Amino acid sequence: MRPEIITQPSESVLENFQNQTLRPILKQQNELLLAIFRQYVSVRKGAFYKLSETEQLEYISHSVKRDMKFKHYLEGIIAGHFTLEEYQLFLENEEELTKRLINLLVQRLQSQLRLLTK
């Protein structure tokens, strides 16, 4: 059901998890994640739209990494797509995989800035 993303196999279990689990889930949920971020901005009176492009990129990063309530909400949306085995692996490596997840999410939102500002 997840989109297939072609990557080179790695010897690292965490890198394989990132490429075989996190990236496909983020791609699959892309439209939802964009809508959630637009709603996040809207609730905050739309100040995001008045910022320069550089400031908007920083706003995205800061919002996803520093607003703990929002960060945990986004993590939950992604984790809800894990299989039981994936969830167990995630828990065993939670700190590192959470960092990877958040970085991928920030990159995905930032790379689609033009879609966020429509």
Coordinates of N, CA, C and O in Angstrom, one line a residue:
M1 N 0.8 -1.2 0.0 CA 0.0 0.0 0.0 C 0.9 1.3 0.0 O 0.5 2.3 -0.5
R2 N 2.1 1.2 0.6 CA 3.0 2.4 0.6 C 3.6 2.5 -0.8 O 3.9 1.6 -1.5
P3 N 3.9 3.8 -1.1 CA 4.6 4.0 -2.4 C 6.0 3.4 -2.3 O 6.6 3.3 -1.2
E4 N 6.5 2.9 -3.4 CA 7.9 2.3 -3.4 C 8.9 3.4 -3.7 O 8.7 4.1 -4.7
I5 N 9.9 3.5 -2.9 CA 11.0 4.4 -3.1 C 12.2 3.6 -3.3 O 12.6 2.8 -2.5
I6 N 12.9 3.9 -4.5 CA 14.1 3.1 -4.8 C 15.3 3.8 -4.1 O 15.6 4.9 -4.3
T7 N 16.0 3.0 -3.3 CA 17.2 3.4 -2.6 C 18.2 2.3 -2.6 O 17.8 1.1 -2.8
Q8 N 19.4 2.6 -2.3 CA 20.4 1.6 -2.2 C 20.3 1.0 -0.8 O 20.2 1.6 0.2
P9 N 20.4 -0.4 -0.8 CA 20.4 -1.1 0.5 C 21.6 -0.6 1.4 O 22.6 -0.3 0.8
S10 N 21.4 -0.6 2.6 CA 22.4 -0.2 3.5 C 22.7 -1.3 4.6 O 21.8 -2.1 4.8
E11 N 23.9 -1.3 5.1 CA 24.2 -2.2 6.2 C 23.6 -1.7 7.5 O 23.5 -2.5 8.5
S12 N 23.2 -0.5 7.6 CA 22.7 0.1 8.8 C 21.1 -0.1 8.9 O 20.4 0.2 8.0
V13 N 20.8 -0.8 10.0 CA 19.3 -1.1 10.2 C 18.5 0.2 10.2 O 17.4 0.3 9.7
L14 N 19.1 1.3 10.9 CA 18.4 2.5 11.0 C 18.2 3.2 9.7 O 17.2 3.8 9.4
E15 N 19.3 3.2 8.8 CA 19.1 3.8 7.5 C 18.1 3.0 6.6 O 17.4 3.6 5.9
N16 N 18.1 1.7 6.8 CA 17.1 0.9 6.0 C 15.7 1.3 6.5 O 14.8 1.4 5.7
F17 N 15.5 1.4 7.8 CA 14.2 1.8 8.4 C 13.8 3.2 7.8 O 12.7 3.4 7.4
Q18 N 14.8 4.1 7.8 CA 14.5 5.4 7.2 C 14.0 5.3 5.8 O 13.0 5.9 5.4
N19 N 14.7 4.6 5.0 CA 14.5 4.5 3.6 C 13.3 3.6 3.2 O 12.6 3.8 2.2
Q20 N 13.1 2.5 4.0 CA 12.0 1.6 3.6 C 10.7 1.8 4.4 O 9.7 1.3 4.0
T21 N 10.8 2.6 5.4 CA 9.6 2.8 6.2 C 9.2 4.3 6.3 O 8.1 4.7 5.9
L22 N 10.1 5.1 6.8 CA 9.8 6.5 7.0 C 9.5 7.3 5.7 O 8.5 8.0 5.6
R23 N 10.4 7.2 4.8 CA 10.3 7.9 3.5 C 8.9 7.5 2.8 O 8.2 8.4 2.4
P24 N 8.6 6.2 2.6 CA 7.4 5.9 2.0 C 6.1 6.4 2.7 O 5.2 6.8 2.1
I25 N 6.2 6.3 4.0 CA 5.0 6.8 4.8 C 4.9 8.3 4.6 O 3.8 8.8 4.4
L26 N 6.0 9.1 4.7 CA 5.9 10.5 4.5 C 5.4 10.9 3.1 O 4.6 11.8 2.9
K27 N 5.9 10.1 2.1 CA 5.4 10.3 0.7 C 3.9 10.0 0.6 O 3.1 10.8 0.0
Q28 N 3.5 9.0 1.2 CA 2.1 8.5 1.2 C 1.2 9.6 1.8 O 0.1 9.9 1.4
Q29 N 1.6 10.2 2.9 CA 0.8 11.1 3.7 C 1.1 12.6 3.4 O 0.7 13.5 4.1
N30 N 1.8 12.8 2.3 CA 2.2 14.1 1.9 C 1.1 15.2 1.9 O 1.2 16.2 2.5
E31 N 0.0 14.9 1.2 CA -1.1 15.9 1.1 C -1.7 16.2 2.5 O -2.0 17.3 2.8
L32 N -1.8 15.1 3.3 CA -2.3 15.3 4.7 C -1.3 16.2 5.5 O -1.7 17.1 6.2
L33 N 0.0 15.9 5.4 CA 1.0 16.7 6.1 C 1.0 18.2 5.7 O 1.1 19.1 6.5
L34 N 0.8 18.4 4.4 CA 0.7 19.8 3.9 C -0.5 20.5 4.5 O -0.5 21.6 4.9
A35 N -1.7 19.8 4.5 CA -2.9 20.4 5.0 C -2.8 20.6 6.5 O -3.3 21.7 7.0
I36 N -2.1 19.8 7.2 CA -2.0 20.0 8.7 C -1.1 21.2 8.9 O -1.4 22.0 9.8
F37 N 0.0 21.3 8.1 CA 0.8 22.5 8.3 C 0.1 23.8 8.0 O 0.2 24.8 8.7
R38 N -0.7 23.8 6.9 CA -1.5 25.0 6.6 C -2.4 25.3 7.7 O -2.6 26.5 8.0
Q39 N -3.1 24.3 8.3 CA -4.0 24.6 9.4 C -3.2 25.1 10.6 O -3.7 26.0 11.3
Y40 N -2.0 24.6 10.9 CA -1.2 25.1 12.0 C -0.9 26.5 11.8 O -1.0 27.3 12.7
V41 N -0.6 27.0 10.6 CA -0.3 28.4 10.3 C -1.5 29.2 10.4 O -1.5 30.3 11.0
S42 N -2.6 28.7 9.9 CA -3.9 29.4 10.0 C -4.3 29.7 11.4 O -4.8 30.8 11.7
V43 N -4.2 28.8 12.3 CA -4.5 29.0 13.7 C -3.7 30.0 14.3 O -4.1 30.7 15.3
R44 N -2.5 30.2 13.8 CA -1.6 31.2 14.3 C -1.7 32.5 13.6 O -0.7 33.3 13.4
K45 N -2.8 32.8 13.0 CA -3.1 34.1 12.4 C -2.4 34.3 11.1 O -2.3 35.5 10.6
G46 N -1.8 33.3 10.5 CA -1.2 33.4 9.2 C 0.0 34.3 9.1 O 0.4 34.7 8.0
A47 N 0.7 34.5 10.2 CA 1.9 35.3 10.1 C 3.0 34.7 9.2 O 3.8 35.4 8.6
F48 N 2.9 33.4 9.0 CA 3.9 32.7 8.2 C 3.9 33.3 6.8 O 4.9 33.5 6.1
Y49 N 2.7 33.7 6.2 CA 2.6 34.2 4.9 C 3.2 35.6 4.7 O 3.5 36.0 3.6
K50 N 3.5 36.3 5.8 CA 4.1 37.6 5.7 C 5.6 37.6 5.8 O 6.2 38.6 5.6
L51 N 6.2 36.4 6.0 CA 7.6 36.3 6.2 C 8.3 36.1 4.8 O 7.7 35.7 3.8
S52 N 9.6 36.4 4.8 CA 10.4 36.2 3.6 C 10.5 34.7 3.4 O 10.3 33.9 4.3
E53 N 11.0 34.3 2.3 CA 11.2 32.8 2.0 C 12.1 32.2 3.0 O 11.9 31.1 3.5
T54 N 13.2 32.9 3.3 CA 14.2 32.3 4.2 C 13.5 32.2 5.6 O 13.7 31.2 6.3
E55 N 12.8 33.2 6.0 CA 12.1 33.1 7.3 C 11.0 32.1 7.3 O 10.8 31.4 8.4
Q56 N 10.4 31.8 6.2 CA 9.4 30.8 6.1 C 10.0 29.4 6.3 O 9.5 28.5 7.0
L57 N 11.2 29.2 5.7 CA 11.9 27.9 5.8 C 12.3 27.7 7.3 O 12.2 26.6 7.8
E58 N 12.7 28.8 8.0 CA 13.1 28.7 9.4 C 11.9 28.4 10.2 O 11.9 27.7 11.2
Y59 N 10.8 29.1 9.9 CA 9.5 28.9 10.6 C 9.1 27.4 10.6 O 8.6 26.9 11.6
I60 N 9.2 26.8 9.4 CA 8.8 25.4 9.3 C 9.7 24.6 10.2 O 9.2 23.7 11.0
S61 N 11.0 24.8 10.1 CA 11.9 24.0 11.0 C 11.6 24.2 12.4 O 11.5 23.2 13.2
H62 N 11.5 25.4 12.8 CA 11.2 25.8 14.2 C 9.9 25.2 14.7 O 9.9 24.6 15.8
S63 N 8.9 25.3 13.9 CA 7.6 24.8 14.3 C 7.6 23.3 14.5 O 7.0 22.8 15.5
V64 N 8.2 22.5 13.6 CA 8.2 21.1 13.7 C 9.2 20.6 14.8 O 8.9 19.6 15.4
K65 N 10.3 21.3 15.0 CA 11.3 20.8 15.9 C 11.0 21.3 17.4 O 11.4 20.6 18.3
R66 N 10.5 22.5 17.5 CA 10.4 23.1 18.8 C 9.0 23.2 19.5 O 8.9 23.3 20.7
D67 N 8.0 23.1 18.7 CA 6.6 23.1 19.2 C 6.3 21.7 19.6 O 5.9 20.9 18.7
M68 N 6.5 21.3 20.8 CA 6.4 19.9 21.2 C 5.1 19.3 21.0 O 5.0 18.1 20.5
K69 N 4.0 20.0 21.2 CA 2.7 19.5 21.0 C 2.5 19.2 19.5 O 2.0 18.1 19.1
F70 N 2.9 20.1 18.6 CA 2.8 19.9 17.2 C 3.7 18.8 16.7 O 3.3 17.9 15.9
K71 N 4.9 18.7 17.2 CA 5.9 17.7 16.9 C 5.4 16.3 17.2 O 5.4 15.4 16.4
H72 N 4.8 16.2 18.4 CA 4.3 14.9 18.8 C 3.1 14.5 18.0 O 2.9 13.3 17.7
Y73 N 2.3 15.4 17.7 CA 1.1 15.2 16.8 C 1.6 14.6 15.5 O 1.0 13.6 15.0
L74 N 2.6 15.3 14.9 CA 3.1 14.8 13.6 C 3.7 13.4 13.7 O 3.5 12.5 12.8
E75 N 4.5 13.2 14.8 CA 5.1 11.9 15.0 C 4.0 10.8 15.1 O 4.2 9.7 14.5
G76 N 2.9 11.1 15.8 CA 1.8 10.1 15.9 C 1.2 9.8 14.6 O 0.8 8.6 14.3
I77 N 1.0 10.8 13.7 CA 0.4 10.5 12.4 C 1.3 9.6 11.6 O 0.8 8.6 11.0
I78 N 2.6 9.7 11.7 CA 3.5 8.8 11.0 C 3.6 7.5 11.7 O 3.4 6.4 11.0
A79 N 3.7 7.4 13.0 CA 3.8 6.2 13.7 C 2.5 5.3 13.5 O 2.6 4.1 13.6
G80 N 1.4 6.0 13.3 CA 0.2 5.2 13.1 C 0.2 4.4 11.9 O -0.7 3.5 11.7
H81 N 1.1 4.5 11.0 CA 1.3 3.7 9.8 C 2.3 2.6 9.9 O 2.5 1.9 9.0
F82 N 2.9 2.5 11.1 CA 3.9 1.4 11.3 C 3.2 0.1 11.5 O 2.1 0.0 12.1
T83 N 3.8 -1.0 11.1 CA 3.4 -2.3 11.4 C 3.9 -2.5 12.9 O 4.7 -1.7 13.4
L84 N 3.5 -3.6 13.5 CA 3.9 -3.9 14.8 C 5.4 -4.1 14.9 O 6.1 -3.6 15.8
E85 N 6.0 -4.8 13.9 CA 7.4 -5.0 13.9 C 8.2 -3.7 13.7 O 9.2 -3.4 14.3
E86 N 7.7 -2.8 12.8 CA 8.3 -1.5 12.6 C 8.2 -0.6 13.9 O 9.2 0.0 14.3
Y87 N 7.1 -0.7 14.6 CA 6.9 0.0 15.8 C 7.9 -0.5 16.9 O 8.5 0.3 17.6
Q88 N 8.1 -1.7 17.0 CA 9.0 -2.3 18.0 C 10.5 -1.8 17.7 O 11.2 -1.5 18.6
L89 N 10.8 -1.9 16.4 CA 12.2 -1.4 16.0 C 12.3 0.1 16.3 O 13.3 0.6 16.8
F90 N 11.2 0.9 16.0 CA 11.2 2.3 16.3 C 11.5 2.5 17.8 O 12.3 3.4 18.2
L91 N 10.8 1.8 18.6 CA 10.9 2.0 20.1 C 12.3 1.6 20.6 O 12.9 2.3 21.5
E92 N 12.9 0.6 20.0 CA 14.3 0.2 20.3 C 15.3 1.3 20.0 O 16.4 1.3 20.6
N93 N 15.0 2.1 19.0 CA 15.9 3.2 18.5 C 15.2 4.5 18.4 O 15.4 5.3 17.5
E94 N 14.4 4.8 19.4 CA 13.4 5.9 19.4 C 14.1 7.2 19.2 O 13.7 8.1 18.4
E95 N 15.2 7.5 19.9 CA 15.8 8.8 19.9 C 16.4 9.1 18.5 O 16.1 10.1 17.9
E96 N 17.1 8.1 17.9 CA 17.7 8.3 16.6 C 16.7 8.4 15.5 O 16.7 9.2 14.6
L97 N 15.7 7.5 15.6 CA 14.7 7.4 14.5 C 13.8 8.6 14.6 O 13.3 9.1 13.5
T98 N 13.5 9.1 15.8 CA 12.7 10.4 15.9 C 13.4 11.5 15.2 O 12.8 12.3 14.5
K99 N 14.7 11.6 15.4 CA 15.5 12.7 14.8 C 15.4 12.6 13.3 O 15.2 13.6 12.6
R100 N 15.6 11.4 12.8 CA 15.5 11.1 11.3 C 14.1 11.5 10.8 O 14.0 12.1 9.8
L101 N 13.1 11.1 11.5 CA 11.7 11.3 11.1 C 11.5 12.8 11.0 O 11.0 13.4 10.0
I102 N 11.9 13.6 12.1 CA 11.6 15.0 12.1 C 12.4 15.7 11.0 O 11.9 16.6 10.4
N103 N 13.7 15.3 10.8 CA 14.5 15.9 9.8 C 13.9 15.7 8.4 O 13.8 16.6 7.5
L104 N 13.4 14.5 8.1 CA 12.8 14.2 6.9 C 11.5 15.0 6.7 O 11.2 15.5 5.6
L105 N 10.8 15.1 7.7 CA 9.5 15.9 7.7 C 9.8 17.4 7.4 O 9.1 18.0 6.5
V106 N 10.7 17.9 8.1 CA 11.1 19.3 7.8 C 11.5 19.5 6.4 O 11.1 20.4 5.7
Q107 N 12.4 18.6 5.9 CA 12.9 18.7 4.5 C 11.7 18.6 3.5 O 11.7 19.4 2.5
R108 N 10.8 17.7 3.8 CA 9.7 17.5 2.9 C 8.8 18.8 2.9 O 8.4 19.3 1.8
L109 N 8.5 19.4 4.0 CA 7.7 20.6 4.0 C 8.4 21.8 3.4 O 7.9 22.5 2.6
Q110 N 9.7 21.9 3.7 CA 10.5 23.0 3.1 C 10.6 22.9 1.6 O 10.6 23.9 0.9
S111 N 10.8 21.7 1.1 CA 10.9 21.5 -0.3 C 9.6 21.8 -1.1 O 9.6 22.0 -2.3
Q112 N 8.5 21.9 -0.4 CA 7.2 22.2 -1.0 C 6.7 23.5 -0.6 O 5.5 23.7 -0.5
L113 N 7.6 24.4 -0.2 CA 7.2 25.8 0.3 C 6.2 26.4 -0.7 O 5.2 27.0 -0.2
R114 N 6.4 26.3 -2.0 CA 5.4 26.9 -2.9 C 4.0 26.4 -2.8 O 3.0 27.1 -3.0
L115 N 3.9 25.1 -2.4 CA 2.5 24.5 -2.2 C 1.9 25.0 -0.8 O 0.7 25.1 -0.7
L116 N 2.8 25.3 0.1 CA 2.3 25.8 1.4 C 1.8 27.3 1.3 O 1.0 27.7 2.1
T117 N 2.3 28.0 0.4 CA 2.0 29.4 0.3 C 0.9 29.8 -0.6 O 0.6 30.9 -0.9
K118 N 0.3 28.7 -1.2 CA -0.9 29.0 -2.1 C -2.1 29.2 -1.3 O -2.4 28.7 -0.3

